[in-house]
Each structure stands twice: as C-alpha cells, then as structure tokens.
Amino acid sequence: MRDGLAGLTLRGRAFLAAGVTAICCAVLLGQSTLTRIGVLVVALPLVSAFVIGRRRYALAVTRSVHPRLVAAGQPARIDLELTNAGRPSAGAILVEDQVPYALGTRPRFVLQGIARQWQRRVSYQVRSDVRGRFEIGPLTIRIADPFGLIELRRMVPGVAPLVVTPRTVVLPRIPVMGGWSGSGEHRPQAFAAGSAEDVSVREYRRGDELRRVHWRSSARVGDLMVRREEQPWEARATVLLDNRLRAHRGQGLGSSFEFAVVAAASLVLHLDQHGYAVRLVLADGSGADETSTAVLERLALVTTRQTAVIDVGWTGDQTRGGLVVAVLGGLEQRDSIALRQIRHDAGTALAMVLDVEQWAGRAAQGQPGPSPSVAGLGWRTVTLGPRDRLDSAWRDLGRASGRAAAAAGVASTRGGR
C-alpha cells in the first residue's frame, strides 16, 4: 500500500483532494449523499494503490547489441530478452529502455499476460550521426492502473555499450612510394662497392643497443657501425591526426576537427585494406600499433587537446623509410620544426591541410594553396575546405606522388649516364 500511495499521479492526488473536500463539505452542510460521493472518490485511488502495490515482478533483461561497432549514420539493432521469475499477473506493464538522446527516442513496449517463467524477445533499432561511446539501459518498467491514478516506476539493472565510429569515405587507390619498411630497419639499399660484410652493417643511430655494435667494421670505417637485423619486410603506415584545439575552427559536426577525424578514419581503412600495418598518432605523440578496428574505436572517442605544438617523440625506427599521412589543421611557423623532423624520418610524407578559416566563416584571401610551412619542407600536400571531397583530394595526392616518382626516375637515369 505504501508503494502504491508513493506512485500517486496528479490525477490521483486530485481525486483524493476532491474526495476529502466533498466529505468535509457534506459534514458541514449535513448532506449524506455528498458524503457517499466523497467516500467513493477517495476510495478509488486507495483501492488502485492497494492493487498496484501488490503486483510483484521479478523481471530480468539480457541486452545484446548488433553490431557493437557501427559507423555514424548506420543503424544498430538492440535485442532485449525479458524473463519473469516472480508471480504471474494479468495486468499490463509499459517497458521503456533508456537510450542517450543522440541515439533517438526511447523505445517503449506494452507487455501483457505475464506468467511465471514468462519469456519475451523484443528488438528495436538505434542510429546516431554523432560518434562516441554510448551506454544503452537500464530498463524502466512502468506499472499503472486503468484510470491513470497510480503509476509505479521500477528499474531493471543492466547496460550495454555501443561504439559509433566516424563516417568513412571510400578512397581511390593511388601510387604511394616509400611505404615498405622492416620492423626496426629501413629497406636496405644496394652498395656500388664493398664486401658482403659491409652490406650487413649500418651506421650507429641513437637508441641502438651496444650489443649490436660491429667493432671490426667500426675500426675500419672510423665510426660506430651496428649489425642489421634481417627481418621480414612489411608495409607500414602512420596516420597523424592534428587534434590540437588551437588548430581547428567551428563547432559540432560542422567543425574542421570532425572533418579531420573523418579523413583520418577513411585513411586508416584505406591503407589497412591495401596491406599496410597502420597506426594512428595524435598531436600529443600518443599512439600505438593497433588493428584497424581498434583505431576506429579510438577515433570514436578522440577529442581536441590543449597541445601547443606537434610532438615528434613517436618518430624513429617505426617511421624511418615508411609512409606518413598527416591530417593537419591550422599551422603556425613553429610547427615547421616538427614537420621537418617527421619528413626527415619518413620515406614518403603526404599531408591533407585543412583551410580552417573557411570553417570559421572567413573566406581565404586569394587562391587557396598548400601551406608554405608544409610544401616547403618536402611534403606532398593538398588543401581542403568544408565543401571539398576527400576522395578527390586523395587522388590529387596520388598525382603528386606519381610526378615525384617520375622525377626521381629521370634523375637516377641521368646519374647512371
């Protein structure tokens, strides 16, 4: 009874107030008929509270999400397996699953004829245009009487995660050079002269282990030489995402940062599908070798950071001779040092530079072009605005790579002559 009275609705409270008022007026005026009416009005919510309060449900829910990882704009299916281990009841209950606002409206189901060991399976779809990680649940049960006087809400614990990854764009295949590297060594080059022993050693680099120093070659050359570690070659690529807050403009889904996240996700999928071992690196230097699925899940949660400059602590043997594709926001002159270091270690360096002033609502002065701080450091660049297509920009980078490869071939031919 106490639980039922705690669930009185506005209508139920109005009935109680009207009934008590009618009884008081009947006593003062000596109207016995009005007394009976007042008692009836008061009794109706009290009886409803007694009946609803006696209902006991032991509902349990098992929630599953298919798929657990979904791209923004794509639907996901939520399956609910409901079971009742409590007493049977002929009443109807309203079931509502709690979902975040970004996933749409809350689904509701009316369940009737709940018996002991009762089971029911229901499904619904959710969809989000916003990337992120969302918790679905818990389940809310609403029990009400036919007159709308009593309404009880009970929570069924249990949640399930749904990860919404960024949208991706299918990119065309382009000729990319310098993507092949070994795990710890760059691709060996042929020597014009020298013994086989010379081919198996290289110059010492900072960070090399001393046990790999080849003392005989070091004494002959006059500099420290270390033995190469012959390992299987694999295609390695690094996608650099500039997530500095100061480098982007705009708000929400229409910001330059969200455009950059979509570009990075598209690049990760494209390079992974073409045999590259891809890793994602942020402007603060954080990154790791992960699968493409793990990288997309990481991109679903990435945010801007108060980082001043691009950290280059991640460069080294893993990027030396390999492919680096950077998605950059607004650049400053002091970023040239980091970009020069990255270009020095990479075999091929491609950059998508966002004209962030267009996202701020300010049109660029003159014809847009590659940022001098990037193109002047040996990067192959393309500039994008909010209305530009990623696939077209990637194709333009491919043409630049092809011209660079042709120029390198002509130079090597002339050198051979």
XYZ file of C-alpha atoms in Angstrom:
417
model
C 0.000 0.000 0.000
C 2.860 2.352 0.808
C 4.468 1.756 -2.595
C 1.136 2.357 -4.300
C 0.479 5.643 -2.497
C 4.002 6.791 -3.385
C 3.068 6.392 -7.049
C 0.029 8.670 -6.996
C -0.251 10.683 -10.195
C -1.538 14.233 -10.445
C -4.955 12.824 -11.280
C -4.844 10.506 -8.269
C -3.912 13.366 -5.928
C -6.712 15.448 -7.396
C -9.174 12.620 -6.706
C -8.039 12.380 -3.076
C -8.269 16.133 -2.600
C -11.700 16.283 -4.204
C -12.977 13.362 -2.136
C -11.742 14.797 1.160
C -13.200 18.196 0.261
C -16.542 16.609 -0.600
C -16.645 14.748 2.742
C -15.815 17.892 4.729
C -18.474 19.905 2.899
C -21.017 17.127 3.410
C -20.361 17.110 7.157
C -20.687 20.899 7.400
C -23.826 21.037 5.253
C -25.410 17.830 6.535
C -25.637 16.247 3.069
C -25.365 12.457 3.421
C -25.497 11.901 -0.346
C -22.460 14.138 -0.837
C -20.675 12.125 1.855
C -21.171 8.900 -0.073
C -19.854 10.547 -3.222
C -16.781 11.823 -1.377
C -16.061 8.393 0.093
C -16.319 6.833 -3.364
C -13.942 9.402 -4.837
C -11.411 8.827 -2.018
C -11.715 5.050 -2.177
C -10.978 4.825 -5.891
C -7.268 5.885 -5.716
C -6.800 3.975 -2.435
C -8.070 0.717 -3.945
C -5.937 1.291 -7.065
C -2.875 1.838 -4.856
C -3.574 -1.399 -2.973
C -3.990 -3.441 -6.175
C -0.975 -1.963 -7.973
C 1.200 -2.207 -4.851
C 0.569 -5.962 -4.590
C 1.958 -6.640 -8.038
C 5.412 -8.140 -7.788
C 7.535 -8.630 -10.870
C 10.951 -10.265 -10.887
C 11.865 -9.245 -14.402
C 15.370 -9.782 -15.719
C 16.733 -8.491 -19.004
C 19.599 -9.621 -21.218
C 20.615 -6.956 -23.699
C 22.726 -7.502 -26.816
C 23.904 -5.017 -29.455
C 24.423 -5.954 -33.120
C 26.902 -4.797 -34.220
C 28.781 -3.433 -31.233
C 30.833 -1.175 -33.519
C 28.832 0.827 -36.065
C 29.679 3.777 -38.299
C 27.927 7.096 -37.795
C 24.668 7.215 -39.712
C 24.308 3.422 -39.782
C 21.636 1.613 -37.694
C 22.341 -0.881 -34.933
C 19.901 -3.471 -33.576
C 19.245 -3.871 -29.856
C 17.813 -7.217 -28.705
C 16.119 -7.500 -25.297
C 15.483 -10.918 -23.737
C 12.922 -10.449 -20.938
C 12.135 -13.144 -18.372
C 9.871 -13.176 -15.294
C 10.777 -15.323 -12.280
C 8.126 -13.793 -9.991
C 4.403 -14.346 -9.552
C 2.103 -14.207 -12.587
C -0.081 -11.188 -13.258
C -2.813 -10.361 -15.730
C -2.024 -6.655 -15.725
C -0.210 -4.789 -18.456
C 3.104 -3.050 -17.971
C 4.920 -0.477 -20.067
C 8.618 -1.188 -20.700
C 10.946 1.642 -21.692
C 14.636 1.242 -22.477
C 16.914 4.145 -21.625
C 18.956 5.347 -24.607
C 21.031 8.545 -24.966
C 19.438 11.458 -26.762
C 21.883 11.128 -29.681
C 20.519 7.645 -30.486
C 16.912 8.776 -30.950
C 13.706 8.405 -28.970
C 13.319 5.886 -26.165
C 11.640 2.664 -27.346
C 8.514 1.579 -25.465
C 6.719 -1.765 -25.364
C 3.458 -2.848 -23.747
C 3.611 -6.333 -22.212
C 0.542 -8.295 -21.150
C -0.205 -11.722 -19.754
C 2.991 -12.052 -17.722
C 3.062 -15.509 -16.141
C 5.656 -17.376 -14.136
C 8.714 -18.342 -16.231
C 7.413 -15.955 -18.850
C 9.833 -15.011 -21.653
C 9.668 -12.447 -24.402
C 12.130 -11.177 -27.002
C 11.838 -7.657 -28.414
C 14.090 -5.709 -30.755
C 14.486 -2.138 -31.879
C 16.934 -0.055 -33.873
C 19.025 2.974 -32.926
C 21.008 5.347 -35.091
C 23.415 8.174 -34.374
C 25.039 10.825 -36.512
C 27.424 11.625 -33.664
C 30.466 9.468 -32.989
C 31.193 8.304 -29.452
C 30.580 5.583 -26.897
C 27.036 5.269 -25.587
C 25.518 3.248 -22.751
C 22.136 1.669 -23.511
C 19.996 0.902 -20.467
C 18.877 0.337 -17.805
C 15.314 -0.811 -18.440
C 12.429 1.071 -16.847
C 9.142 -0.671 -16.016
C 6.057 1.476 -15.607
C 3.010 -0.088 -13.925
C -0.244 1.896 -13.999
C -3.925 1.334 -13.231
C -6.624 1.690 -15.934
C -7.788 5.069 -14.531
C -4.338 6.656 -14.531
C -4.413 7.302 -10.763
C -1.322 5.257 -9.814
C 1.957 4.881 -11.695
C 4.949 2.960 -10.355
C 8.402 3.011 -11.953
C 10.989 0.321 -11.343
C 14.449 -0.064 -12.786
C 15.872 -3.311 -14.141
C 19.685 -3.024 -13.920
C 21.957 -3.781 -16.837
C 23.532 -1.739 -19.625
C 25.272 -2.486 -22.918
C 27.846 -0.306 -24.733
C 27.524 0.871 -28.320
C 30.509 2.481 -30.073
C 29.731 4.766 -33.006
C 32.809 5.263 -35.171
C 33.314 8.221 -37.553
C 31.938 8.181 -41.051
C 34.369 6.943 -43.678
C 34.825 7.759 -47.349
C 35.973 5.185 -49.892
C 39.292 6.421 -51.270
C 40.759 5.525 -54.673
C 43.976 3.580 -54.941
C 46.968 5.796 -55.697
C 50.690 5.097 -56.279
C 52.493 5.577 -52.967
C 56.245 5.223 -52.591
C 58.315 4.562 -49.513
C 55.727 2.606 -47.597
C 57.761 -0.544 -47.194
C 59.881 -0.918 -44.091
C 61.030 -3.559 -41.694
C 60.299 -3.742 -38.017
C 63.349 -1.866 -36.800
C 65.291 -1.281 -40.055
C 64.642 0.670 -43.225
C 64.792 -1.048 -46.588
C 68.402 -1.938 -47.388
C 69.933 -0.318 -50.437
C 72.420 -1.845 -52.856
C 76.036 -0.744 -52.473
C 78.090 0.119 -55.524
C 81.201 -1.408 -53.979
C 82.183 -3.216 -50.818
C 82.165 -6.633 -49.274
C 79.169 -8.643 -48.076
C 80.141 -7.655 -44.559
C 79.535 -4.018 -45.434
C 76.027 -4.834 -46.607
C 75.105 -6.374 -43.249
C 76.044 -3.338 -41.147
C 74.952 0.286 -40.976
C 75.852 3.451 -39.104
C 75.042 3.690 -35.424
C 71.870 5.586 -34.559
C 70.860 6.956 -31.215
C 68.927 4.294 -29.313
C 70.660 1.271 -30.888
C 71.758 -1.417 -28.456
C 75.511 -1.618 -27.830
C 75.471 -5.381 -28.214
C 74.743 -4.843 -31.919
C 77.926 -2.794 -32.475
C 80.198 -4.406 -35.087
C 83.654 -3.473 -33.766
C 85.680 -4.675 -36.758
C 83.718 -2.530 -39.207
C 83.745 0.362 -36.741
C 87.543 0.241 -36.535
C 87.886 0.130 -40.301
C 85.398 2.937 -41.038
C 86.216 5.130 -38.064
C 82.583 5.454 -36.921
C 80.383 3.182 -34.851
C 78.700 0.568 -37.031
C 75.941 -1.842 -35.952
C 74.689 -5.098 -37.430
C 71.417 -5.024 -39.319
C 68.598 -7.200 -38.050
C 67.301 -9.089 -41.051
C 63.544 -9.280 -40.540
C 60.599 -9.765 -42.869
C 59.634 -6.555 -44.627
C 56.127 -5.257 -44.253
C 54.237 -2.188 -45.393
C 53.945 0.243 -42.521
C 51.988 3.499 -42.475
C 51.366 6.140 -39.831
C 48.316 8.405 -39.876
C 48.920 11.627 -37.931
C 45.792 13.419 -36.708
C 46.252 17.018 -35.615
C 43.852 17.229 -32.649
C 45.137 20.494 -31.211
C 42.318 22.803 -30.178
C 44.122 25.875 -31.487
C 44.445 24.283 -34.946
C 40.718 23.926 -35.623
C 37.646 26.107 -36.059
C 33.900 25.579 -35.913
C 31.565 23.737 -33.584
C 29.891 20.334 -33.533
C 29.547 18.140 -36.584
C 30.354 21.081 -38.872
C 33.760 21.791 -37.331
C 37.092 21.323 -39.043
C 38.093 18.819 -36.346
C 35.195 16.484 -37.198
C 36.213 16.757 -40.858
C 39.762 15.789 -39.864
C 38.505 12.793 -37.867
C 36.516 11.555 -40.882
C 39.617 11.964 -43.064
C 41.806 10.046 -40.589
C 39.284 7.208 -40.297
C 38.998 6.954 -44.090
C 42.787 6.835 -44.447
C 43.126 4.125 -41.793
C 40.566 1.887 -43.511
C 42.000 2.524 -46.972
C 45.597 1.757 -46.007
C 44.580 -1.303 -43.981
C 42.642 -2.727 -46.927
C 45.722 -2.340 -49.126
C 48.047 -4.313 -46.868
C 49.560 -1.639 -44.641
C 50.120 -2.091 -40.926
C 48.557 1.200 -39.826
C 48.944 3.071 -36.566
C 47.260 6.287 -35.500
C 49.245 9.066 -33.824
C 47.776 12.206 -32.251
C 49.384 15.614 -31.956
C 50.485 14.938 -28.371
C 52.512 11.920 -29.551
C 50.162 9.257 -28.172
C 49.712 6.259 -30.410
C 50.264 2.528 -30.682
C 50.307 -0.282 -33.217
C 46.713 -1.464 -33.290
C 44.278 -3.190 -35.589
C 42.103 -1.034 -37.827
C 39.087 -1.853 -35.654
C 40.890 -0.650 -32.523
C 41.991 2.518 -34.327
C 38.417 3.283 -35.407
C 37.210 2.697 -31.862
C 39.866 5.108 -30.664
C 38.795 7.680 -33.243
C 35.240 7.401 -31.939
C 36.405 8.893 -28.634
C 39.155 11.285 -29.714
C 38.771 14.938 -28.681
C 40.770 18.116 -29.067
C 43.607 18.830 -26.653
C 45.333 21.951 -25.394
C 48.602 20.967 -27.076
C 50.793 23.796 -28.327
C 52.975 22.006 -30.893
C 53.064 18.637 -32.616
C 55.061 16.115 -30.591
C 57.598 14.109 -32.604
C 58.548 11.631 -29.884
C 56.838 8.862 -31.841
C 59.177 9.142 -34.828
C 62.072 6.716 -35.113
C 62.717 3.259 -36.486
C 58.999 2.550 -36.961
C 58.566 5.514 -39.285
C 62.002 5.550 -40.915
C 61.546 4.782 -44.585
C 57.801 4.285 -44.179
C 54.686 6.173 -45.196
C 53.314 9.050 -43.113
C 49.966 10.653 -43.939
C 49.112 13.720 -41.846
C 45.725 15.394 -41.462
C 46.644 18.897 -40.311
C 44.632 21.874 -39.131
C 45.758 25.475 -38.984
C 49.560 25.642 -38.884
C 51.940 28.160 -37.357
C 55.554 28.905 -38.116
C 56.810 26.989 -35.081
C 55.216 23.803 -36.458
C 57.915 23.710 -39.151
C 60.422 22.109 -36.777
C 58.172 19.122 -36.061
C 57.128 18.746 -39.696
C 60.759 18.838 -40.813
C 61.646 16.071 -38.329
C 58.746 13.877 -39.454
C 59.646 14.369 -43.112
C 63.274 13.507 -42.390
C 62.370 10.120 -40.898
C 59.589 9.188 -43.340
C 60.149 7.614 -46.713
C 57.050 9.309 -48.111
C 55.208 12.166 -46.399
C 51.717 13.163 -47.534
C 49.623 15.870 -45.888
C 45.980 16.940 -46.045
C 45.999 20.535 -44.812
C 42.620 21.968 -43.794
C 41.908 25.602 -44.592
C 40.352 26.121 -41.162
C 39.473 29.764 -41.810
C 36.711 28.568 -44.117
C 35.171 26.682 -41.189
C 35.332 29.910 -39.197
C 33.235 31.637 -41.846
C 36.103 33.714 -43.196
C 36.911 33.148 -46.852
C 40.560 32.614 -47.708
C 42.286 35.530 -49.383
C 43.329 34.734 -52.927
C 43.588 31.265 -54.363
C 43.921 28.504 -51.750
C 47.091 26.516 -51.942
C 49.430 24.313 -49.937
C 50.729 25.791 -46.716
C 54.309 27.008 -47.285
C 55.371 25.541 -43.951
C 54.459 22.064 -45.264
C 55.119 22.120 -49.011
C 58.421 23.884 -48.459
C 59.671 21.016 -46.297
C 59.337 18.289 -48.914
C 55.786 17.196 -48.075
C 53.319 16.430 -50.827
C 50.255 18.391 -49.802
C 46.697 19.169 -50.736
C 44.464 21.837 -49.172
C 40.841 21.096 -48.306
C 37.844 23.214 -47.375
C 34.493 22.176 -45.878
C 32.985 21.550 -49.329
C 35.902 19.600 -50.805
C 35.768 15.833 -51.341
C 38.215 13.551 -49.590
C 38.451 11.102 -52.479
C 39.331 13.893 -54.915
C 41.974 15.257 -52.534
C 43.490 11.783 -52.125
C 43.572 11.380 -55.906
C 45.397 14.713 -56.183
C 47.988 13.451 -53.707
C 48.411 10.382 -55.895
C 49.137 12.551 -58.926
C 51.733 14.463 -56.917
C 53.330 11.147 -55.874
C 53.380 9.989 -59.479
C 55.115 13.158 -60.631
C 57.629 12.832 -57.815
C 58.316 9.212 -58.762
C 58.789 10.178 -62.413
C 61.179 12.981 -61.469
C 63.162 10.608 -59.266
C 63.377 8.108 -62.120
C 64.663 10.740 -64.541
C 67.250 11.891 -62.005
C 68.506 8.359 -61.398
C 68.749 7.737 -65.167
C 70.821 10.859 -65.657
C 73.035 9.915 -62.739
C 73.626 6.462 -64.268
C 74.724 8.036 -67.540
